[in-house]
Amino acid sequence: MHIERFDTGALGANCYIIESDGHYMAVDVGSPQGAAIDRLAQLGSAVELIVLTHRHFDHVMGVAEAVRLTGAKVAVHELDQCGLLSGDDSLYSRYRRMLNAENECCSADILLHDGDSIKLGGTEFEVIHTPGHTEGGICLYGCGILLSGDTLFNASIGRTDFPTGDDMAMQSSLRRLCALPGDTVVYPGHGESTTIGHEAASNPYIIR
């Protein structure tokens, strides 16, 4: 398995392009322009799936363009599919003045639920529903890695003061993640990678 990370958009959201046995998927395509989109254009139809960790614009604004370039199917938790359909639900409408790209709505092909499996070549990821930042936030766990979206960051966590955010739900989600093996490598929605063990021991925002 090989993971490429791209910094996308005004808020620096991470887009990950993951390869396993010649099969590709993208996780969070936050801008319709830039290096991540260029890479997806290069890969074309080899990209089979676009998975979104949550509804916010900085993670979904490039999805429509990515679908045009690759023909990939789009997967998102059922509670956050609204972010693909509405600039209000993705928070794009609130922040549009600071953005240099237009938001284009699209629809999901696959609605995810807790415990679902996503297969990519010989790799399998478990969908972990992690509400707190949004009600439909998810993480992907498999092969010793966690794609944590905006639930868990290096030395921080996702904000809970946006619509559908919930402090108690966030702490419950974080406890669930901290129960994963300590050597699990975390690839967050913003910032640099970390490990579950490091965050479980030292992240100041996790209530122990």
Coordinates of N, CA and C in Angstrom, one line a residue:
M1 N 0.9 -1.2 0.0 CA 0.0 0.0 0.0 C 0.9 1.2 0.0
H2 N 0.5 2.2 -0.8 CA 1.2 3.5 -0.9 C 0.3 4.7 -0.7
I3 N 0.7 5.6 0.1 CA -0.2 6.8 0.4 C 0.5 8.1 0.0
E4 N -0.2 8.9 -0.8 CA 0.3 10.2 -1.1 C -0.6 11.3 -0.4
R5 N 0.1 12.3 0.1 CA -0.7 13.4 0.8 C -0.5 14.7 0.0
F6 N -1.7 15.4 -0.1 CA -1.7 16.7 -0.8 C -2.4 17.7 0.1
D7 N -1.8 18.8 0.2 CA -2.4 20.0 0.9 C -3.3 20.7 0.0
T8 N -4.6 20.8 0.3 CA -5.5 21.4 -0.7 C -6.3 22.6 0.0
G9 N -6.6 23.6 -0.9 CA -7.5 24.6 -0.5 C -7.0 25.6 0.5
A10 N -7.8 26.6 0.8 CA -7.5 27.7 1.7 C -7.2 27.3 3.1
L11 N -7.8 26.3 3.6 CA -7.7 25.8 5.0 C -6.7 24.7 5.1
G12 N -6.0 24.3 4.1 CA -5.0 23.3 4.2 C -5.5 21.9 4.5
A13 N -6.6 21.5 4.0 CA -7.1 20.2 4.3 C -6.2 19.2 3.5
N14 N -6.0 18.0 4.1 CA -5.3 17.0 3.4 C -6.2 16.1 2.5
C15 N -5.7 15.9 1.3 CA -6.3 14.9 0.4 C -5.3 13.7 0.3
Y16 N -5.7 12.5 0.5 CA -4.9 11.3 0.4 C -5.3 10.5 -0.8
I17 N -4.3 10.1 -1.6 CA -4.5 9.2 -2.7 C -3.8 7.9 -2.3
I18 N -4.5 6.8 -2.2 CA -4.0 5.6 -1.7 C -4.0 4.5 -2.8
E19 N -2.9 3.8 -2.9 CA -2.8 2.7 -3.9 C -2.6 1.4 -3.3
S20 N -3.3 0.4 -3.7 CA -3.1 -1.0 -3.3 C -3.2 -1.9 -4.4
D21 N -2.2 -2.6 -4.8 CA -2.2 -3.6 -5.9 C -2.7 -3.0 -7.2
G22 N -2.3 -1.7 -7.5 CA -2.7 -1.1 -8.7 C -4.1 -0.5 -8.7
H23 N -4.8 -0.5 -7.6 CA -6.1 0.1 -7.4 C -5.9 1.4 -6.6
Y24 N -6.7 2.4 -6.9 CA -6.5 3.7 -6.2 C -7.9 4.2 -5.7
M25 N -7.7 4.9 -4.5 CA -8.9 5.7 -4.0 C -8.4 7.0 -3.5
A26 N -9.2 8.0 -3.5 CA -8.9 9.3 -2.9 C -9.8 9.5 -1.6
V27 N -9.2 10.1 -0.6 CA -9.9 10.4 0.6 C -9.9 12.0 0.8
D28 N -11.0 12.6 0.7 CA -11.2 14.0 0.8 C -10.5 14.8 -0.3
V29 N -11.3 15.3 -1.2 CA -10.8 16.1 -2.3 C -11.4 17.5 -2.1
G30 N -10.5 18.4 -1.5 CA -11.0 19.6 -1.0 C -11.0 20.8 -1.9
S31 N -10.4 20.6 -3.1 CA -10.4 21.8 -4.0 C -10.4 21.2 -5.5
P32 N -11.1 22.0 -6.4 CA -11.2 21.6 -7.8 C -9.9 21.9 -8.6
Q33 N -8.9 22.4 -7.9 CA -7.7 22.7 -8.6 C -6.5 22.4 -7.7
G34 N -5.3 22.3 -8.3 CA -4.1 22.1 -7.5 C -3.5 20.7 -7.7
A35 N -2.5 20.4 -6.9 CA -1.7 19.2 -7.1 C -2.5 17.9 -7.0
A36 N -3.5 17.8 -6.1 CA -4.3 16.6 -5.9 C -5.1 16.3 -7.1
I37 N -5.7 17.4 -7.6 CA -6.6 17.2 -8.8 C -5.7 16.8 -10.0
D38 N -4.5 17.4 -10.1 CA -3.6 17.1 -11.2 C -3.2 15.6 -11.1
R39 N -3.0 15.1 -9.9 CA -2.6 13.7 -9.8 C -3.8 12.8 -10.1
L40 N -5.0 13.2 -9.7 CA -6.2 12.4 -10.1 C -6.4 12.4 -11.6
A41 N -6.1 13.5 -12.2 CA -6.3 13.6 -13.7 C -5.3 12.6 -14.4
Q42 N -4.1 12.5 -13.8 CA -3.0 11.6 -14.3 C -3.4 10.2 -14.2
L43 N -4.1 9.9 -13.0 CA -4.5 8.5 -12.8 C -5.7 8.1 -13.5
G44 N -6.6 9.0 -13.8 CA -7.8 8.7 -14.5 C -8.7 7.6 -13.9
S45 N -9.1 6.7 -14.8 CA -10.0 5.6 -14.4 C -9.4 4.6 -13.4
A46 N -8.1 4.7 -13.2 CA -7.5 3.8 -12.1 C -8.0 4.1 -10.8
V47 N -8.6 5.4 -10.6 CA -9.2 5.8 -9.3 C -10.6 5.3 -9.2
E48 N -10.8 4.4 -8.3 CA -12.1 3.7 -8.3 C -13.1 4.3 -7.3
L49 N -12.6 5.0 -6.3 CA -13.5 5.4 -5.2 C -13.0 6.7 -4.6
I50 N -13.9 7.6 -4.3 CA -13.6 8.8 -3.5 C -14.4 8.8 -2.2
V51 N -13.6 8.7 -1.1 CA -14.3 8.6 0.2 C -14.1 9.9 0.9
L52 N -15.2 10.4 1.5 CA -15.2 11.7 2.2 C -15.4 11.4 3.7
T53 N -14.5 12.0 4.5 CA -14.6 11.8 5.9 C -15.7 12.6 6.6
H54 N -16.1 13.7 6.0 CA -17.2 14.5 6.5 C -17.7 15.5 5.5
R55 N -18.6 16.3 5.8 CA -19.4 17.2 4.9 C -18.7 18.5 4.6
H56 N -17.7 19.0 5.3 CA -17.3 20.4 5.2 C -16.6 20.7 3.8
F57 N -16.8 21.9 3.4 CA -16.4 22.3 2.0 C -14.9 22.1 1.8
D58 N -14.1 22.3 2.8 CA -12.6 22.1 2.6 C -12.2 20.7 2.4
H59 N -13.2 19.8 2.5 CA -12.9 18.3 2.2 C -13.7 17.8 1.0
V60 N -14.7 18.6 0.5 CA -15.5 18.1 -0.6 C -15.6 19.0 -1.8
M61 N -15.0 20.1 -1.8 CA -15.2 21.1 -3.0 C -14.7 20.5 -4.3
G62 N -13.7 19.6 -4.2 CA -13.1 19.1 -5.5 C -13.8 17.8 -6.0
V63 N -14.8 17.4 -5.3 CA -15.4 16.0 -5.6 C -15.9 16.0 -7.1
A64 N -16.7 17.0 -7.4 CA -17.4 17.0 -8.7 C -16.3 16.9 -9.8
E65 N -15.3 17.7 -9.7 CA -14.2 17.7 -10.7 C -13.4 16.4 -10.7
A66 N -13.2 15.8 -9.5 CA -12.5 14.5 -9.4 C -13.3 13.4 -10.1
V67 N -14.6 13.5 -10.0 CA -15.5 12.5 -10.6 C -15.4 12.6 -12.1
R68 N -15.4 13.9 -12.6 CA -15.3 14.1 -14.1 C -14.0 13.5 -14.6
L69 N -12.9 13.6 -13.8 CA -11.6 13.2 -14.3 C -11.4 11.7 -14.2
T70 N -12.1 11.1 -13.3 CA -11.8 9.6 -13.0 C -13.0 8.7 -13.2
G71 N -14.2 9.2 -13.1 CA -15.4 8.3 -13.1 C -15.6 7.5 -11.8
A72 N -14.8 7.9 -10.8 CA -14.9 7.2 -9.5 C -16.2 7.4 -8.8
K73 N -16.6 6.4 -8.0 CA -17.8 6.5 -7.2 C -17.5 7.3 -6.0
V74 N -18.5 7.9 -5.4 CA -18.3 8.8 -4.2 C -19.0 8.1 -3.0
A75 N -18.3 8.0 -1.9 CA -18.8 7.4 -0.7 C -18.7 8.4 0.5
V76 N -19.8 8.5 1.3 CA -19.9 9.4 2.4 C -20.9 8.8 3.4
H77 N -20.7 9.1 4.7 CA -21.7 8.6 5.6 C -23.1 9.2 5.3
E78 N -24.1 8.5 5.5 CA -25.4 8.9 5.2 C -25.8 10.2 5.9
L79 N -25.3 10.5 7.1 CA -25.7 11.7 7.8 C -25.0 13.0 7.2
D80 N -24.0 12.8 6.4 CA -23.2 13.9 5.9 C -23.3 14.0 4.4
Q81 N -24.1 13.3 3.7 CA -24.3 13.4 2.3 C -24.8 14.8 1.9
C82 N -25.5 15.4 2.8 CA -26.1 16.8 2.6 C -25.0 17.8 2.2
G83 N -23.7 17.6 2.7 CA -22.7 18.5 2.3 C -22.3 18.5 0.9
L84 N -22.6 17.4 0.2 CA -22.3 17.4 -1.2 C -23.4 18.1 -2.1
L85 N -24.6 18.3 -1.4 CA -25.7 18.8 -2.2 C -26.0 20.2 -1.9
S86 N -25.4 20.8 -0.8 CA -25.8 22.1 -0.4 C -24.6 22.9 0.2
G87 N -24.3 24.1 -0.4 CA -23.3 24.9 0.1 C -23.5 25.4 1.5
D88 N -24.8 25.4 2.0 CA -25.1 25.8 3.4 C -24.6 24.6 4.3
D89 N -24.9 23.4 3.9 CA -24.6 22.3 4.8 C -23.1 22.0 4.8
S90 N -22.4 22.4 3.8 CA -20.9 22.2 3.7 C -20.2 23.3 4.3
L91 N -20.9 24.4 4.7 CA -20.3 25.6 5.2 C -19.7 26.5 4.2
Y92 N -19.8 26.1 2.9 CA -19.2 26.9 1.8 C -19.8 28.3 1.8
S93 N -21.1 28.4 2.0 CA -21.8 29.6 1.9 C -21.3 30.6 2.9
R94 N -20.9 30.1 4.1 CA -20.4 30.9 5.2 C -19.0 31.5 4.9
Y95 N -18.2 30.8 4.1 CA -16.8 31.1 3.9 C -16.4 31.5 2.5
R96 N -17.4 31.6 1.6 CA -17.2 31.7 0.2 C -16.3 32.9 -0.2
R97 N -16.4 34.0 0.6 CA -15.6 35.2 0.3 C -14.1 35.0 0.4
M98 N -13.7 34.0 1.2 CA -12.3 33.8 1.4 C -11.7 32.7 0.4
L99 N -12.6 32.1 -0.4 CA -12.2 31.1 -1.3 C -12.0 31.6 -2.7
N100 N -11.1 30.9 -3.4 CA -10.9 31.3 -4.8 C -11.4 30.2 -5.8
A101 N -12.4 29.5 -5.3 CA -13.0 28.4 -6.2 C -14.5 28.4 -5.9
E102 N -15.2 28.0 -6.9 CA -16.6 27.8 -6.8 C -17.0 26.4 -6.3
N103 N -18.1 26.4 -5.6 CA -18.6 25.1 -5.1 C -19.5 24.5 -6.1
E104 N -19.3 23.2 -6.4 CA -20.2 22.5 -7.4 C -20.8 21.3 -6.7
C105 N -22.1 21.3 -6.6 CA -22.8 20.2 -5.9 C -22.7 18.9 -6.8
C106 N -22.7 17.8 -6.1 CA -22.8 16.5 -6.7 C -23.5 15.5 -5.7
S107 N -23.6 14.3 -6.1 CA -24.3 13.4 -5.2 C -23.4 12.2 -4.9
A108 N -23.8 11.5 -3.8 CA -23.0 10.3 -3.4 C -23.6 9.1 -4.1
D109 N -22.7 8.1 -4.4 CA -23.1 6.8 -4.9 C -23.2 5.8 -3.9
I110 N -22.5 5.9 -2.8 CA -22.5 4.9 -1.7 C -22.6 5.7 -0.4
L111 N -23.6 5.2 0.4 CA -23.8 5.8 1.7 C -23.3 4.9 2.8
L112 N -22.3 5.4 3.6 CA -21.6 4.5 4.5 C -22.2 4.5 5.9
H113 N -21.9 3.4 6.6 CA -22.4 3.3 8.0 C -21.3 2.7 8.8
D114 N -21.4 2.8 10.1 CA -20.4 2.2 11.0 C -20.3 0.7 10.8
G115 N -19.0 0.3 10.7 CA -18.8 -1.1 10.5 C -18.7 -1.6 9.1
D116 N -19.0 -0.7 8.1 CA -18.9 -1.1 6.7 C -17.4 -1.3 6.4
S117 N -17.2 -2.1 5.3 CA -15.9 -2.4 4.8 C -15.7 -1.8 3.5
I118 N -14.5 -1.2 3.2 CA -14.1 -0.7 1.9 C -12.9 -1.4 1.5
K119 N -13.0 -2.1 0.3 CA -11.9 -2.9 -0.2 C -11.2 -2.2 -1.3
L120 N -9.9 -2.2 -1.3 CA -9.1 -1.5 -2.3 C -7.9 -2.5 -2.6
G121 N -8.1 -3.2 -3.8 CA -7.1 -4.2 -4.1 C -7.1 -5.2 -2.9
G122 N -5.9 -5.5 -2.4 CA -5.8 -6.4 -1.3 C -5.9 -5.8 0.1
T123 N -6.3 -4.6 0.1 CA -6.4 -3.8 1.4 C -7.9 -3.6 1.8
E124 N -8.2 -3.8 3.0 CA -9.6 -3.6 3.5 C -9.6 -2.6 4.6
F125 N -10.4 -1.6 4.6 CA -10.6 -0.6 5.6 C -12.0 -0.7 6.2
E126 N -12.0 -0.6 7.6 CA -13.2 -0.5 8.3 C -13.7 0.9 8.4
V127 N -15.0 1.2 8.2 CA -15.5 2.5 8.5 C -15.9 2.6 9.9
I128 N -15.3 3.6 10.6 CA -15.7 3.9 12.0 C -16.4 5.2 12.0
H129 N -17.7 5.2 12.5 CA -18.5 6.4 12.6 C -18.0 7.2 13.8
T130 N -17.5 8.4 13.6 CA -16.9 9.2 14.7 C -17.6 10.6 14.7
P131 N -18.8 10.7 15.2 CA -19.5 12.0 15.3 C -18.8 12.8 16.3
G132 N -19.0 14.1 16.2 CA -18.4 15.1 17.1 C -18.1 16.4 16.4
H133 N -17.3 16.3 15.3 CA -17.0 17.4 14.4 C -18.2 17.7 13.5
T134 N -18.7 16.6 13.0 CA -20.0 16.6 12.3 C -20.8 15.3 12.7
E135 N -22.0 15.3 12.5 CA -22.8 14.1 12.9 C -22.5 12.9 12.1
G136 N -22.0 13.1 10.9 CA -21.7 11.9 10.0 C -20.2 11.7 9.7
G137 N -19.4 12.2 10.6 CA -17.9 12.1 10.4 C -17.5 10.6 10.5
I138 N -16.5 10.2 9.7 CA -16.0 8.9 9.8 C -14.5 8.9 9.8
C139 N -13.9 7.7 10.2 CA -12.5 7.4 10.0 C -12.4 6.1 9.3
L140 N -11.3 5.9 8.6 CA -11.1 4.6 7.9 C -9.9 3.9 8.6
Y141 N -10.0 2.7 9.0 CA -9.0 1.9 9.7 C -8.7 0.6 9.0
G142 N -7.4 0.4 8.8 CA -7.0 -0.9 8.2 C -5.5 -0.9 8.0
C143 N -4.9 -2.0 8.0 CA -3.5 -2.2 7.7 C -2.6 -1.3 8.5
G144 N -2.9 -1.1 9.8 CA -2.1 -0.4 10.7 C -2.2 1.1 10.6
I145 N -3.2 1.6 9.8 CA -3.3 3.1 9.6 C -4.7 3.5 9.9
L146 N -4.9 4.8 10.3 CA -6.2 5.4 10.5 C -6.2 6.7 9.7
L147 N -7.2 6.8 8.8 CA -7.5 8.1 8.2 C -8.5 8.8 9.0
S148 N -8.1 9.8 9.8 CA -9.0 10.3 10.9 C -9.8 11.5 10.5
G149 N -9.7 12.0 9.3 CA -10.6 13.2 9.0 C -10.3 14.3 9.9
D150 N -11.4 15.0 10.4 CA -11.3 16.1 11.3 C -11.7 15.6 12.7
T151 N -11.6 14.4 13.0 CA -11.8 13.9 14.4 C -10.6 14.0 15.2
L152 N -9.5 13.5 14.8 CA -8.2 13.5 15.5 C -7.1 14.1 14.7
F153 N -6.4 15.0 15.3 CA -5.2 15.6 14.7 C -4.0 15.3 15.5
N154 N -2.8 15.7 15.0 CA -1.6 15.7 15.8 C -1.7 16.8 16.8
A155 N -1.8 16.4 18.1 CA -1.9 17.3 19.3 C -3.1 18.1 19.3
S156 N -4.2 17.8 18.6 CA -5.4 18.5 18.6 C -6.6 17.6 18.2
I157 N -7.7 18.2 18.1 CA -8.9 17.5 17.7 C -9.8 18.4 16.8
G158 N -10.8 17.9 16.2 CA -11.7 18.7 15.4 C -12.6 19.6 16.2
R159 N -12.9 20.8 15.7 CA -13.8 21.7 16.3 C -15.2 21.1 16.5
T160 N -15.9 21.5 17.6 CA -17.3 21.0 17.8 C -18.3 22.1 17.8
D161 N -17.9 23.3 17.4 CA -18.8 24.4 17.5 C -19.5 24.7 16.2
F162 N -19.3 23.9 15.2 CA -20.0 24.0 13.9 C -21.4 23.3 14.0
P163 N -22.3 23.6 13.1 CA -23.6 22.9 13.1 C -23.4 21.4 13.1
T164 N -24.1 20.7 13.9 CA -24.1 19.2 14.2 C -22.9 18.8 14.9
G165 N -22.0 19.7 15.4 CA -20.9 19.3 16.2 C -21.4 19.0 17.6
D166 N -20.7 18.2 18.4 CA -21.1 17.8 19.7 C -19.9 17.4 20.6
D167 N -19.7 18.1 21.7 CA -18.6 17.8 22.5 C -18.6 16.4 23.1
M168 N -19.7 16.0 23.6 CA -19.8 14.7 24.2 C -19.6 13.6 23.2
A169 N -20.2 13.7 22.0 CA -20.0 12.8 20.9 C -18.6 12.7 20.5
M170 N -17.9 13.9 20.5 CA -16.5 13.9 20.1 C -15.6 13.1 21.1
Q171 N -15.8 13.3 22.4 CA -15.0 12.6 23.3 C -15.3 11.1 23.3
S172 N -16.5 10.7 23.0 CA -16.9 9.3 22.9 C -16.1 8.7 21.6
S173 N -16.1 9.5 20.6 CA -15.4 9.0 19.3 C -13.9 8.9 19.6
L174 N -13.3 9.9 20.3 CA -11.9 9.8 20.6 C -11.5 8.7 21.5
R175 N -12.4 8.3 22.5 CA -12.1 7.2 23.3 C -12.1 5.9 22.5
R176 N -13.0 5.8 21.5 CA -13.0 4.7 20.6 C -11.8 4.6 19.8
L177 N -11.3 5.7 19.3 CA -10.1 5.7 18.5 C -8.8 5.3 19.4
C178 N -8.8 5.8 20.6 CA -7.7 5.6 21.5 C -7.6 4.1 21.9
A179 N -8.6 3.3 21.7 CA -8.6 1.9 22.0 C -7.9 1.1 20.9
L180 N -7.6 1.7 19.7 CA -6.9 1.1 18.7 C -5.5 0.8 19.1
P181 N -4.8 -0.1 18.4 CA -3.4 -0.3 18.8 C -2.5 0.9 18.8
G182 N -1.6 1.1 19.7 CA -0.9 2.3 19.9 C 0.0 2.6 18.7
D183 N 0.5 1.6 18.0 CA 1.3 1.9 16.8 C 0.6 2.2 15.5
T184 N -0.7 2.3 15.6 CA -1.5 2.7 14.5 C -1.1 4.1 14.0
V185 N -0.7 4.3 12.7 CA -0.3 5.6 12.2 C -1.6 6.3 11.8
V186 N -1.7 7.6 12.3 CA -2.8 8.4 12.0 C -2.5 9.4 10.9
Y187 N -3.4 9.4 9.9 CA -3.3 10.4 8.8 C -4.5 11.3 8.9
P188 N -4.3 12.5 9.5 CA -5.4 13.4 9.8 C -5.9 14.3 8.6
G189 N -7.0 14.9 8.8 CA -7.6 15.8 7.8 C -6.9 17.1 7.6
H190 N -6.1 17.5 8.6 CA -5.2 18.6 8.6 C -3.9 18.3 9.3
G191 N -2.8 18.8 8.8 CA -1.5 18.7 9.5 C -0.8 17.3 9.3
E192 N 0.2 17.1 10.1 CA 1.1 16.0 9.9 C 0.6 14.7 10.6
S193 N 1.1 13.6 10.2 CA 0.7 12.3 10.8 C 1.2 12.2 12.2
T194 N 0.6 11.2 12.9 CA 1.0 10.9 14.3 C 0.7 9.5 14.6
T195 N 0.6 9.1 15.8 CA 0.2 7.7 16.1 C -0.9 7.7 17.2
I196 N -1.6 6.7 17.3 CA -2.7 6.6 18.3 C -2.0 6.6 19.7
G197 N -0.9 5.9 19.9 CA -0.3 5.9 21.2 C 0.2 7.2 21.6
H198 N 0.7 8.0 20.7 CA 1.2 9.3 21.1 C 0.0 10.2 21.5
E199 N -1.1 10.2 20.7 CA -2.2 11.0 21.0 C -2.9 10.6 22.3
A200 N -3.1 9.3 22.4 CA -3.7 8.8 23.7 C -3.0 9.2 24.9
A201 N -1.7 9.3 24.8 CA -0.9 9.7 26.0 C -0.7 11.2 26.2
S202 N -0.8 12.0 25.1 CA -0.4 13.4 25.3 C -1.3 14.4 24.7
N203 N -2.3 14.0 23.9 CA -3.2 15.0 23.3 C -3.9 15.7 24.4
P204 N -3.8 17.1 24.5 CA -4.4 17.8 25.6 C -5.9 18.0 25.5
Y205 N -6.5 17.6 24.4 CA -7.9 17.8 24.2 C -8.7 16.5 24.4
I206 N -8.1 15.4 24.7 CA -8.7 14.2 25.0 C -8.9 14.1 26.5
I207 N -10.2 13.9 26.9 CA -10.5 13.8 28.3 C -10.3 12.3 28.7
R208 N -9.4 12.1 29.7 CA -9.1 10.8 30.1 C -9.7 10.4 31.5

